[in-house]
Amino acid sequence: MSTVTPTRSPQEDMTGAGPAAPGRVGGGLFDPKQLLASFPDALRKLDPRVMVTSPVMFVVLVGSAVTTVLALRDPGDWFGWAITAWLWLTTIFANLAEAVAEGRGKAQAATLRQAKSGATARRLDGDKEVEVPGTELRIGDLVVCEAGDIIPGDGDVAEGVASVDESAITGESAPVIRESGGDRSAVTGGTKVLSDRIVVRITTRPGETFIDRMIALVEGAARQKTPNEIALNILLASLTIVFLLAVVTLQPFAVHAGARQSMIVLTALLVCLIPTTIGALLSAIGIAGMDRLVQRNVLAMSGRAVEAAGDVSTLLLDKTGTITLGNRQAAEFLPVRGTGEAELAGAAQLSSLADETPEGRSIVVLAQERYGLRARHRDELTGAAWVAFTARTRMSGVDVDGLKARKGAAGSVMAWVRERGGAVADDAAALAARISEAGGTPLLVAVEDAEGARVLGVVHLKDVIKEGMRERFAELRRMGIRTVMITGDNPLTAKAIAQEAGVDDFLAEATPEDKMALIKREQAGGKLVAMTGDGTNDAPALAQADVGVAMNTGTSAAKEAGNMVDLDSDPTKLIEIVAIGKQLLITRGALTTFSIANDVAKYFAIIPAMFAVVYPGLDKLNVMGLASPESAILSAVIFNALIIVALVPLALRGVRYRPTGADTMLRRNLGIYGLGGLIAPFVGIKIIDLLLSLIPGLA
């Protein structure tokens, strides 16, 4: 798991700021270049075969065509031409919203295509290297990549270690290390080897690489409607059918009352009553939600995963690199009775000179800073035999000048001392237990010299909790999300860190089977679960989780199992992903509320205008005091078109999200978007009516 610095809070990220992905397009909806580039796509989307996927806008398209035919039959009817023009603009504005949302990923796709094109490979055939086009590579092929080579396809490093430039994908210029074995073996086609030599085993077919999938996703070509989006489409289609039947049955009543309405007026009424606003923006909202993840270098394999993130109720977070900084630091030396701190510090420093881990280096630094021990280097110790740490021995050290120094896990070091006939101080185990209970990791230090083998004391390695993590977990708690820390530490250490970090629960000494069992238990209770992972052993749990975020530095198995990939390999980003998912759902709900509330005001504008002549009493419903029936109807149609344009930036940016309870959020959205949806049309239609009244012959 990579070490990362704390990122901003989800609230800060919901403002739209964030690291730019490679090839990002700047500017918003009203950027002239972006509008100009998107306009041809908006016109192409007028194809009925495309429009039929949105029932509401398909009805508007048919209405536009009908009024066009009627206007052509009566070229002198300026009212008919005005209604026709604004109905077509309504349709084009809706398509433009989707085209702008899709266009925001095209520059990134172009950058990715440049990285993808023209790659050749040196395939290993036995002991020989054969140069072949990258398109001919198959799963299982071994290819050689040296400094300056472009990696021809996705795979895992089978041999060697190399520095790799992944800026074409992640946007980060700093090179990364890829090596065989472990959780940093995955490489991506199109990235560049900067140093050394590696042998890569290809794991994907041509056309199915990570870059191919990224291109399809950022362009929107692979975006499928999510279950919530489909359900909302069904609701909108049902409302459209209801209003269509209402308008169709309105004409017989109008004829009976002696107020026959023209087909143009009935079409205008239908378009204004159906929920055109949300129908026009629904697709753009979904595309923009995935785009916000791309801005943060997260690749979502499906819109379903983004929505699921918004509904997550349990969050599984790895301790190391997510909650803690990942590199434990030496905090203090605790000698056993009869031993001085200086003697313990000297032995600890000596046994750590060859330890290049962050923990080992921190022991050397602490010994120098706290006890004034001079800086030493392993090369100074001629004839020294260095003992490397292994998973079996669980300790390391050095043999030099008749002295043997060891540091490591408490049980291993105690066993080493006893094997040499030495005595273990009575308080050694108690010191180790005290450190564990405090959330630290104890390392016992022992020596063997002329006086025999003995334990000198304990080094306290402390896990450093990332700054602001307690506050972020409190935010998640306000969102109704339960956090669970996953760690391989013993239960005492895990409990102490969980309490300090502020998580709700923890799973100690976790195995892959334990993670899977925990996820299944949560899901059995009707909860949606999210987790992060980077190793092959995380793959089963990532596949089981509703939202599985794989680190880009991880193995191919992990990336295949998850439904999101974090290109920055920042495990804390899972918190932001949840916030983005919630923002997507809130935006869709807020604009749906606004759209339906809009229809009420438009009803008060059009219905009185249609029948006020026959039924003068209906004039009381003309609360806006509109100038004339024609002005009222045209004002409503114009407002219906312009409100789509006005709301596109909000659909693309998303409604600002704040971590609050569901009840508070519902009241806030009803107050802002429900009430706002009622008031805005009254104000907007009245202003348009006042402007139209200035046109001679319309008042």
XYZ file of C-alpha atoms in Angstrom:
699
model
C 0.000 0.000 0.000
C 1.448 3.347 -0.962
C 2.211 6.126 1.431
C 0.264 9.272 0.752
C -0.262 12.645 2.313
C -3.700 13.565 3.560
C -5.981 14.949 0.895
C -8.578 17.661 1.256
C -11.922 17.096 2.835
C -14.829 15.885 0.726
C -16.539 19.258 1.121
C -13.558 21.007 -0.450
C -13.537 18.517 -3.298
C -17.239 19.009 -3.961
C -16.533 22.590 -5.043
C -15.207 21.239 -8.312
C -11.527 21.861 -7.685
C -9.115 19.015 -7.924
C -6.099 17.638 -9.732
C -6.503 17.652 -13.465
C -6.313 14.398 -15.326
C -4.105 14.312 -18.427
C -5.588 16.119 -21.353
C -8.344 17.740 -19.335
C -10.397 20.366 -21.135
C -10.748 23.629 -19.288
C -13.721 25.905 -19.272
C -17.366 25.412 -18.518
C -20.559 25.340 -20.537
C -20.166 28.893 -21.808
C -16.592 28.414 -23.000
C -17.015 29.384 -26.704
C -14.460 26.834 -27.917
C -16.159 24.015 -26.039
C -19.615 25.071 -27.239
C -18.396 25.280 -30.828
C -16.750 21.848 -30.612
C -19.872 20.288 -29.056
C -22.477 21.874 -31.354
C -22.009 19.419 -34.292
C -22.456 16.516 -31.856
C -25.644 18.136 -30.550
C -27.030 18.294 -34.098
C -26.076 14.683 -34.798
C -27.999 13.641 -31.691
C -31.227 14.888 -33.351
C -31.345 11.478 -35.026
C -34.651 9.910 -33.839
C -32.823 6.627 -33.228
C -30.694 8.453 -30.652
C -33.470 10.628 -29.222
C -35.778 7.678 -28.573
C -33.531 6.622 -25.668
C -34.875 9.697 -23.811
C -38.696 9.441 -23.939
C -39.281 13.034 -22.792
C -36.972 14.645 -25.342
C -38.224 12.306 -28.069
C -41.721 13.752 -27.515
C -40.235 17.263 -27.788
C -38.527 16.255 -31.058
C -41.802 14.919 -32.481
C -43.582 18.087 -31.318
C -40.937 20.226 -33.039
C -41.434 18.308 -36.282
C -45.251 18.616 -36.057
C -45.172 22.387 -35.456
C -42.671 22.778 -38.311
C -45.101 21.112 -40.725
C -47.975 23.260 -39.436
C -45.905 26.443 -39.722
C -44.980 25.584 -43.323
C -48.669 25.195 -44.133
C -49.320 28.729 -42.842
C -46.141 30.747 -43.538
C -47.710 33.967 -42.328
C -48.389 32.689 -38.812
C -45.499 34.286 -36.875
C -46.750 32.748 -33.617
C -46.451 29.241 -35.085
C -42.928 29.962 -36.337
C -41.900 31.369 -32.939
C -43.190 28.293 -31.093
C -41.496 26.008 -33.645
C -38.156 27.793 -33.321
C -38.125 27.588 -29.527
C -39.161 23.911 -29.527
C -36.215 23.115 -31.793
C -33.939 25.155 -29.534
C -35.248 23.199 -26.537
C -34.239 19.947 -28.239
C -30.845 21.277 -29.309
C -30.108 22.695 -25.848
C -30.837 19.273 -24.325
C -28.504 17.574 -26.792
C -25.877 20.279 -26.259
C -25.865 19.574 -22.525
C -25.035 15.916 -23.174
C -22.545 16.782 -25.931
C -20.669 19.203 -23.651
C -20.554 16.587 -20.890
C -19.164 13.996 -23.319
C -16.773 16.467 -24.928
C -14.998 17.129 -21.651
C -13.250 13.743 -21.944
C -12.191 13.932 -25.598
C -8.875 15.696 -25.054
C -7.883 13.089 -22.488
C -8.886 10.348 -24.917
C -6.693 11.955 -27.591
C -3.732 11.945 -25.211
C -4.344 8.296 -24.372
C -4.553 7.364 -28.063
C -1.138 8.931 -28.636
C 0.273 6.757 -25.860
C -1.405 3.699 -27.338
C -0.470 4.038 -30.982
C 2.520 2.531 -32.726
C 3.826 0.281 -29.928
C 6.040 -2.608 -30.940
C 7.214 -5.460 -28.758
C 10.253 -7.686 -28.331
C 8.578 -11.002 -27.642
C 10.555 -13.828 -26.080
C 10.430 -17.021 -28.160
C 12.536 -19.399 -26.147
C 15.876 -17.640 -25.676
C 15.404 -15.346 -28.697
C 13.825 -11.892 -28.879
C 11.510 -11.399 -31.866
C 10.191 -7.905 -32.713
C 6.438 -7.972 -33.407
C 3.634 -5.345 -33.556
C 1.878 -4.791 -30.233
C -1.416 -5.821 -31.836
C -0.103 -9.381 -32.269
C 0.527 -9.978 -28.575
C -1.601 -12.565 -26.818
C -2.253 -13.414 -23.175
C 0.755 -15.183 -21.657
C 3.355 -13.748 -24.064
C 6.615 -12.576 -22.483
C 8.064 -9.300 -23.770
C 11.328 -7.544 -22.926
C 11.282 -3.838 -22.082
C 14.412 -1.772 -21.456
C 15.137 1.916 -20.807
C 13.403 4.063 -23.431
C 10.913 1.359 -24.505
C 7.157 1.835 -24.539
C 5.453 -1.060 -22.754
C 3.351 -2.636 -25.541
C 0.479 -4.048 -23.479
C -0.976 -4.556 -20.026
C 0.748 -7.172 -17.927
C 2.676 -8.143 -14.817
C 6.429 -7.906 -14.356
C 7.680 -11.491 -14.452
C 11.351 -10.634 -14.008
C 13.382 -7.595 -12.967
C 12.702 -4.138 -11.597
C 12.444 -0.833 -13.465
C 11.474 2.812 -13.143
C 8.376 3.559 -15.259
C 6.872 6.840 -16.473
C 3.050 6.606 -16.165
C 2.301 10.292 -16.782
C 0.304 9.498 -19.944
C -2.282 7.820 -17.713
C -2.009 9.374 -14.269
C -0.835 12.873 -15.193
C 1.928 12.562 -12.567
C 5.436 13.229 -13.850
C 7.210 11.398 -11.019
C 8.322 7.899 -12.111
C 7.172 4.791 -10.245
C 8.913 1.520 -9.492
C 7.565 -1.713 -10.956
C 9.060 -5.041 -9.920
C 8.341 -8.738 -10.093
C 6.414 -10.293 -7.239
C 4.501 -8.387 -4.592
C 1.766 -5.842 -5.134
C 3.645 -3.471 -7.481
C 4.067 -5.764 -10.447
C 1.315 -4.484 -12.759
C 2.308 -2.361 -15.774
C 0.085 -0.602 -18.287
C 0.501 -0.560 -22.051
C 1.559 2.844 -23.366
C 3.718 3.734 -20.356
C 7.477 4.173 -20.753
C 10.385 2.358 -19.097
C 12.944 4.893 -17.853
C 15.650 2.619 -16.478
C 16.781 -0.999 -16.148
C 15.238 -4.057 -17.807
C 12.044 -5.999 -17.108
C 10.259 -8.956 -18.640
C 6.490 -8.452 -18.815
C 3.902 -11.217 -19.019
C 0.951 -9.924 -21.110
C -2.438 -10.290 -19.376
C -4.898 -8.713 -21.864
C -5.903 -9.126 -25.492
C -5.340 -6.336 -28.046
C -8.196 -3.824 -27.925
C -9.067 -4.747 -24.327
C -6.216 -2.984 -22.571
C -6.554 -0.550 -19.729
C -6.018 2.406 -22.085
C -8.680 1.086 -24.487
C -11.170 0.941 -21.632
C -10.173 4.406 -20.421
C -10.701 5.872 -23.902
C -14.176 4.353 -24.159
C -15.148 5.486 -20.668
C -13.886 9.077 -20.794
C -15.604 9.597 -24.140
C -18.860 8.202 -22.775
C -19.094 5.517 -25.454
C -19.157 2.718 -22.894
C -21.498 4.442 -20.449
C -24.588 2.424 -19.756
C -27.629 3.730 -17.928
C -27.576 2.847 -14.249
C -30.508 1.174 -12.440
C -31.517 4.465 -10.788
C -31.271 6.274 -14.108
C -33.406 3.622 -15.809
C -36.001 3.832 -13.022
C -36.122 7.619 -13.341
C -36.476 7.314 -17.118
C -39.459 5.006 -16.594
C -41.007 7.547 -14.208
C -40.469 10.381 -16.694
C -41.919 8.271 -19.517
C -44.979 7.535 -17.360
C -45.484 11.217 -16.590
C -45.103 12.027 -20.292
C -47.801 9.502 -21.210
C -50.125 10.901 -18.516
C -49.700 14.474 -19.763
C -50.021 13.356 -23.383
C -53.378 11.745 -22.589
C -54.424 14.858 -20.651
C -53.613 17.149 -23.597
C -55.283 14.827 -26.129
C -58.507 14.715 -24.083
C -58.378 18.474 -23.568
C -59.329 19.249 -27.175
C -62.840 17.673 -27.050
C -63.644 19.741 -23.955
C -62.282 22.844 -25.693
C -64.433 22.163 -28.763
C -67.488 21.637 -26.572
C -66.815 24.985 -24.870
C -66.349 26.708 -28.219
C -62.646 27.360 -27.668
C -60.972 24.990 -30.120
C -57.197 25.095 -29.693
C -54.698 24.920 -32.521
C -52.325 21.963 -32.732
C -49.416 24.358 -32.163
C -50.904 25.541 -28.856
C -51.608 21.967 -27.733
C -48.063 20.950 -28.623
C -46.665 23.901 -26.672
C -48.833 22.919 -23.704
C -47.598 19.325 -23.824
C -43.917 20.307 -24.008
C -44.289 22.724 -21.087
C -46.132 20.230 -18.876
C -43.900 17.188 -19.340
C -40.673 17.190 -17.237
C -38.411 18.455 -20.025
C -35.831 20.004 -17.690
C -34.730 16.790 -15.998
C -35.312 14.837 -19.216
C -32.823 17.121 -20.962
C -30.218 17.004 -18.185
C -30.473 13.405 -16.971
C -27.810 11.974 -19.276
C -25.459 14.922 -18.697
C -25.716 14.427 -14.917
C -24.610 10.784 -15.237
C -21.729 11.569 -17.586
C -20.576 14.467 -15.399
C -20.583 12.220 -12.323
C -18.095 9.861 -13.959
C -16.154 12.872 -15.262
C -15.727 14.196 -11.720
C -14.076 10.899 -10.830
C -11.806 11.176 -13.882
C -10.782 14.657 -12.685
C -9.546 12.988 -9.527
C -7.765 10.266 -11.502
C -10.312 7.574 -10.619
C -11.531 5.352 -13.431
C -15.013 3.944 -12.840
C -15.735 0.847 -14.878
C -19.479 1.529 -14.744
C -21.960 4.189 -13.702
C -23.492 1.555 -11.423
C -20.335 1.685 -9.288
C -20.578 5.484 -8.966
C -24.207 5.243 -7.852
C -23.382 2.420 -5.456
C -20.715 4.658 -3.900
C -23.458 7.159 -3.138
C -25.473 4.512 -1.292
C -22.568 2.908 0.602
C -23.276 2.313 4.282
C -20.085 0.428 5.273
C -16.554 1.504 4.397
C -13.613 -0.909 4.793
C -10.254 0.878 5.021
C -6.807 -0.635 5.243
C -4.864 0.772 8.185
C -1.421 1.120 6.653
C -1.216 3.901 4.094
C -4.872 4.854 4.553
C -5.466 5.698 8.205
C -1.789 5.828 9.184
C 1.104 7.252 7.193
C 2.298 3.721 6.535
C 5.844 4.201 7.799
C 6.052 3.463 11.503
C 8.513 5.703 13.311
C 10.693 4.922 16.315
C 9.297 6.986 19.203
C 11.298 5.873 22.279
C 13.675 3.295 23.735
C 12.406 1.461 26.828
C 15.215 -0.481 28.606
C 14.554 -3.412 30.898
C 15.604 -3.170 34.518
C 19.366 -3.121 34.927
C 20.026 -1.733 31.445
C 20.688 1.911 30.546
C 18.913 3.750 27.751
C 22.222 4.621 26.065
C 23.262 0.943 25.941
C 19.868 0.009 24.444
C 20.034 2.866 21.918
C 23.535 1.833 20.836
C 22.519 -1.794 20.255
C 19.350 -0.746 18.463
C 21.291 1.590 16.167
C 23.937 -1.059 15.463
C 21.348 -3.679 14.513
C 19.570 -1.178 12.219
C 22.508 0.141 10.180
C 21.749 -2.262 7.334
C 17.975 -1.885 7.651
C 16.843 0.316 4.744
C 13.178 0.264 5.761
C 11.667 3.547 7.031
C 11.343 1.932 10.455
C 15.014 0.956 10.525
C 16.183 4.395 9.427
C 13.994 6.043 12.078
C 15.723 3.958 14.808
C 19.138 5.173 13.642
C 17.947 8.793 13.563
C 16.323 8.578 17.019
C 19.515 7.139 18.537
C 21.541 10.006 17.062
C 19.145 12.812 17.994
C 18.095 11.705 21.486
C 21.310 10.127 22.793
C 23.961 11.940 20.776
C 25.300 8.756 19.195
C 27.496 9.588 16.234
C 26.271 8.821 12.752
C 27.604 5.496 11.553
C 27.366 3.598 8.288
C 27.417 -0.121 7.656
C 30.557 0.214 5.491
C 32.503 1.308 8.575
C 32.039 -2.128 10.152
C 34.649 -4.228 8.375
C 34.133 -7.935 8.689
C 30.546 -7.520 9.875
C 28.024 -10.248 9.034
C 24.643 -8.653 8.430
C 21.535 -10.652 9.237
C 18.615 -9.697 6.995
C 15.006 -9.795 8.127
C 12.969 -12.760 6.877
C 9.357 -13.723 7.379
C 10.562 -16.925 9.087
C 13.027 -15.435 11.594
C 11.170 -12.097 11.984
C 14.332 -10.316 13.148
C 17.490 -8.735 11.762
C 20.851 -7.574 13.074
C 24.617 -7.864 12.801
C 27.525 -10.008 14.048
C 30.720 -7.932 14.480
C 33.793 -8.009 16.740
C 32.439 -10.784 18.971
C 29.086 -8.998 19.462
C 25.792 -10.194 18.113
C 22.927 -7.645 18.058
C 19.377 -8.491 17.110
C 16.071 -6.621 16.914
C 12.665 -7.938 15.877
C 9.344 -9.366 16.979
C 9.112 -10.026 20.709
C 8.577 -13.780 20.447
C 11.374 -14.283 17.921
C 13.969 -12.299 19.886
C 13.048 -14.006 23.177
C 13.403 -17.410 21.495
C 16.821 -16.378 20.109
C 18.038 -15.373 23.576
C 16.811 -18.582 25.186
C 18.425 -20.735 22.475
C 21.757 -19.231 23.536
C 21.157 -19.959 27.202
C 20.429 -16.351 28.046
C 17.779 -14.950 30.366
C 14.844 -12.821 29.371
C 14.157 -9.997 31.804
C 10.841 -10.295 33.604
C 9.648 -6.868 32.474
C 10.429 -7.355 28.742
C 7.073 -8.946 27.959
C 5.259 -6.337 30.064
C 6.937 -3.467 28.165
C 6.004 -5.047 24.829
C 2.390 -5.525 25.939
C 2.177 -1.916 27.132
C 3.321 -0.630 23.747
C 0.836 -2.878 21.928
C -2.017 -1.672 24.135
C -1.053 1.909 23.278
C -1.373 1.139 19.567
C 2.351 0.862 18.857
C 4.559 -1.943 17.600
C 7.221 -3.295 20.006
C 10.633 -4.386 18.696
C 12.768 -6.240 21.215
C 16.518 -5.585 21.140
C 18.941 -8.253 22.374
C 22.688 -8.842 22.302
C 25.090 -11.716 22.850
C 28.624 -10.904 24.043
C 31.107 -12.100 26.631
C 28.445 -11.677 29.322
C 26.040 -13.965 27.470
C 22.749 -13.409 25.613
C 20.207 -11.019 27.089
C 17.333 -8.701 26.195
C 18.239 -5.018 26.573
C 14.843 -3.473 26.044
C 12.142 -2.501 23.592
C 11.932 0.000 20.735
C 8.503 1.632 20.481
C 7.473 1.959 16.819
C 4.518 4.250 16.533
C 1.933 4.301 13.756
C 1.351 7.959 12.905
C -2.311 8.722 12.266
C -2.771 11.000 9.274
C -3.763 14.539 10.105
C -7.498 15.169 9.907
C -8.547 11.506 9.749
C -10.690 11.705 12.898
C -12.589 14.647 11.407
C -13.106 12.810 8.112
C -14.466 9.760 9.899
C -16.797 12.031 11.840
C -18.046 13.382 8.499
C -18.683 9.848 7.286
C -20.569 9.113 10.489
C -22.795 12.127 9.826
C -23.395 10.713 6.356
C -24.629 7.491 7.968
C -21.578 5.463 6.934
C -19.952 2.956 9.302
C -16.153 2.738 9.022
C -14.194 -0.459 9.639
C -10.385 -0.526 9.831
C -8.698 -3.623 8.369
C -5.281 -4.503 9.749
C -2.930 -7.391 10.274
C -1.980 -6.063 13.721
C -2.859 -7.873 16.906
C -6.205 -6.949 18.503
C -4.653 -4.764 21.235
C -2.734 -2.624 18.740
C -5.685 -2.500 16.368
C -8.048 -1.355 19.131
C -5.751 1.460 20.222
C -5.273 2.784 16.681
C -8.990 2.491 15.934
C -9.801 4.576 19.009
C -7.201 7.216 18.149
C -8.324 7.454 14.508
C -12.025 7.511 15.385
C -13.222 4.574 13.258
C -16.378 2.749 14.297
C -14.958 -0.793 14.274
C -11.874 -2.787 13.329
C -10.883 -6.207 12.035
C -7.538 -7.340 13.483
C -5.178 -10.028 12.162
C -7.231 -9.970 8.967
C -6.779 -12.628 6.293
C -8.331 -12.543 2.780
C -10.963 -14.977 4.031
C -11.762 -12.689 6.972
C -12.254 -9.707 4.647
C -14.584 -11.699 2.406
C -16.600 -12.972 5.365
C -16.970 -9.451 6.773
C -18.226 -8.079 3.441
C -20.753 -10.899 3.079
C -22.046 -10.327 6.611
C -22.586 -6.647 5.921
C -24.294 -7.340 2.596
C -26.529 -9.962 4.171
C -27.855 -7.170 6.380
C -28.874 -5.150 3.320
C -25.856 -2.816 3.361
C -23.673 -1.688 0.457
C -19.949 -2.110 1.124
C -16.924 -0.267 -0.292
C -13.261 -1.193 0.133
C -9.806 -0.566 -1.296
C -7.085 -3.062 -2.176
C -3.957 -3.522 -4.264
C -2.824 -7.108 -3.890
C -3.819 -10.394 -5.463
C -5.037 -11.489 -2.026
C -7.433 -8.498 -2.067
C -9.019 -9.536 -5.383
C -11.791 -11.786 -3.948
C -12.927 -9.085 -1.511
C -12.730 -6.359 -4.178
C -14.929 -8.447 -6.448
C -17.418 -9.097 -3.640
C -17.663 -5.467 -2.505
C -20.292 -3.239 -4.091
C -17.599 -0.613 -4.653
C -14.131 -2.117 -5.052
C -11.382 0.477 -5.609
C -8.150 -1.089 -6.865
C -4.877 0.800 -6.686
C -3.142 1.404 -10.027
C 0.129 0.267 -8.436
C -1.480 -3.056 -7.578
C -1.612 -6.342 -9.400
C -3.609 -7.031 -12.558
C -5.803 -9.393 -10.552
C -6.788 -6.581 -8.171
C -7.544 -4.163 -11.028
C -9.649 -6.747 -12.830
C -11.589 -7.570 -9.669
C -12.462 -3.980 -8.691
C -15.019 -1.799 -10.435
C -12.911 1.340 -9.962
C -9.191 1.990 -10.376
C -7.425 4.843 -8.585
C -4.649 5.992 -10.911
C -2.927 7.876 -8.059
C -2.981 4.798 -5.812
C -4.209 6.913 -2.888
C -6.230 4.660 -0.558
C -7.833 7.630 1.229
C -9.527 8.625 -2.013
C -12.266 6.103 -1.249
C -13.738 8.720 1.084
C -13.897 11.212 -1.802
C -15.415 8.603 -4.105
C -18.272 8.092 -1.651
C -18.841 11.852 -1.524
C -18.871 12.086 -5.342
C -21.375 9.222 -5.557
C -23.641 10.944 -3.063
C -23.281 14.205 -4.963
C -24.417 12.464 -8.154
C -27.561 11.110 -6.491
C -28.298 14.447 -4.812
C -27.866 16.353 -8.083
C -30.237 14.041 -9.904
C -32.829 14.254 -7.129
C -32.527 18.036 -6.762
C -32.969 18.733 -10.478
C -35.868 16.266 -10.697
C -37.573 18.133 -7.860
C -36.876 21.457 -9.566
C -38.194 20.193 -12.916
C -41.491 18.866 -11.578
C -42.046 22.006 -9.470
C -41.496 24.041 -12.666
C -44.522 22.427 -14.295
C -46.882 23.861 -11.680
C -45.961 27.444 -12.565
C -46.151 26.766 -16.305
C -49.636 25.353 -15.767
C -50.718 28.678 -14.257
C -49.264 30.482 -17.280
C -50.802 28.456 -20.124
C -54.178 27.058 -18.977
C -55.750 30.446 -18.073
C -54.476 31.873 -21.356
C -56.127 29.091 -23.355
C -59.626 29.398 -21.868
C -59.903 32.896 -20.344
C -61.863 34.151 -23.357
C -64.561 31.463 -22.967
C -64.453 31.286 -19.189
C -63.642 34.795 -17.858
C -63.497 33.406 -14.334
C -60.251 31.629 -15.226
C -58.610 35.006 -15.533
C -58.278 34.910 -11.740
C -55.707 32.162 -12.239
C -53.612 34.506 -14.348
C -51.720 35.470 -11.196
C -48.752 36.704 -13.222
C -50.904 39.198 -15.122
C -49.560 38.064 -18.524
C -50.265 40.423 -21.417
C -52.108 38.095 -23.823
C -52.783 34.388 -24.495
C -50.111 34.305 -27.234
C -47.577 36.050 -24.992
C -48.337 33.687 -22.089
C -47.865 30.538 -24.162
C -44.751 31.791 -25.940
C -43.231 33.036 -22.657
C -43.691 29.596 -21.079
C -42.091 27.868 -24.089
C -39.134 30.281 -24.102
C -38.626 29.857 -20.344
C -38.810 26.069 -20.780
C -35.895 26.228 -23.229
C -33.759 28.770 -21.389
C -34.010 27.055 -17.995
C -32.248 24.020 -19.515
C -29.314 26.220 -20.532
C -29.264 27.867 -17.103
C -29.125 24.515 -15.275
C -26.484 22.785 -17.421
C -23.535 24.207 -15.385
C -25.179 22.906 -12.204
C -25.742 19.483 -13.803
C -22.080 19.294 -14.874
C -20.628 20.687 -11.638
C -23.074 18.927 -9.331
C -25.079 20.184 -6.372
C -22.774 21.080 -3.494
C -22.656 18.183 -1.066
C -22.445 18.499 2.706
C -22.195 15.484 5.038
C -25.563 15.533 6.794
C -28.317 13.074 7.640
C -30.890 12.008 5.066
C -33.714 13.957 6.745
C -31.727 17.195 6.821
C -30.654 16.715 3.231
C -34.243 16.086 2.089
C -35.543 19.211 3.832
C -32.724 21.296 2.377
C -33.277 20.098 -1.186
C -37.049 20.512 -0.973
C -36.572 24.012 0.393
C -34.036 25.108 -2.206
C -34.985 23.184 -5.351
C -38.649 22.479 -4.643
C -39.513 26.014 -3.590
C -37.059 27.445 -6.103
C -38.656 25.378 -8.838
C -42.021 26.929 -7.984
C -40.819 30.536 -7.794
C -38.332 30.696 -10.680
C -40.885 30.127 -13.487
C -43.232 32.812 -12.128
C -40.376 35.327 -12.174
C -38.841 34.121 -15.447
C -42.089 33.875 -17.418
C -43.203 37.334 -16.221
C -39.906 38.912 -17.323
C -40.117 37.243 -20.741
C -43.756 38.344 -21.059
C -42.784 41.958 -20.331
C -40.132 41.795 -23.047
C -42.553 40.222 -25.537
C -45.170 42.856 -24.764
C -42.816 45.407 -26.290
C -43.260 43.698 -29.679
C -46.003 45.493 -31.664
C -49.136 43.416 -32.214
C -48.369 40.829 -29.504
C -49.740 42.642 -26.455
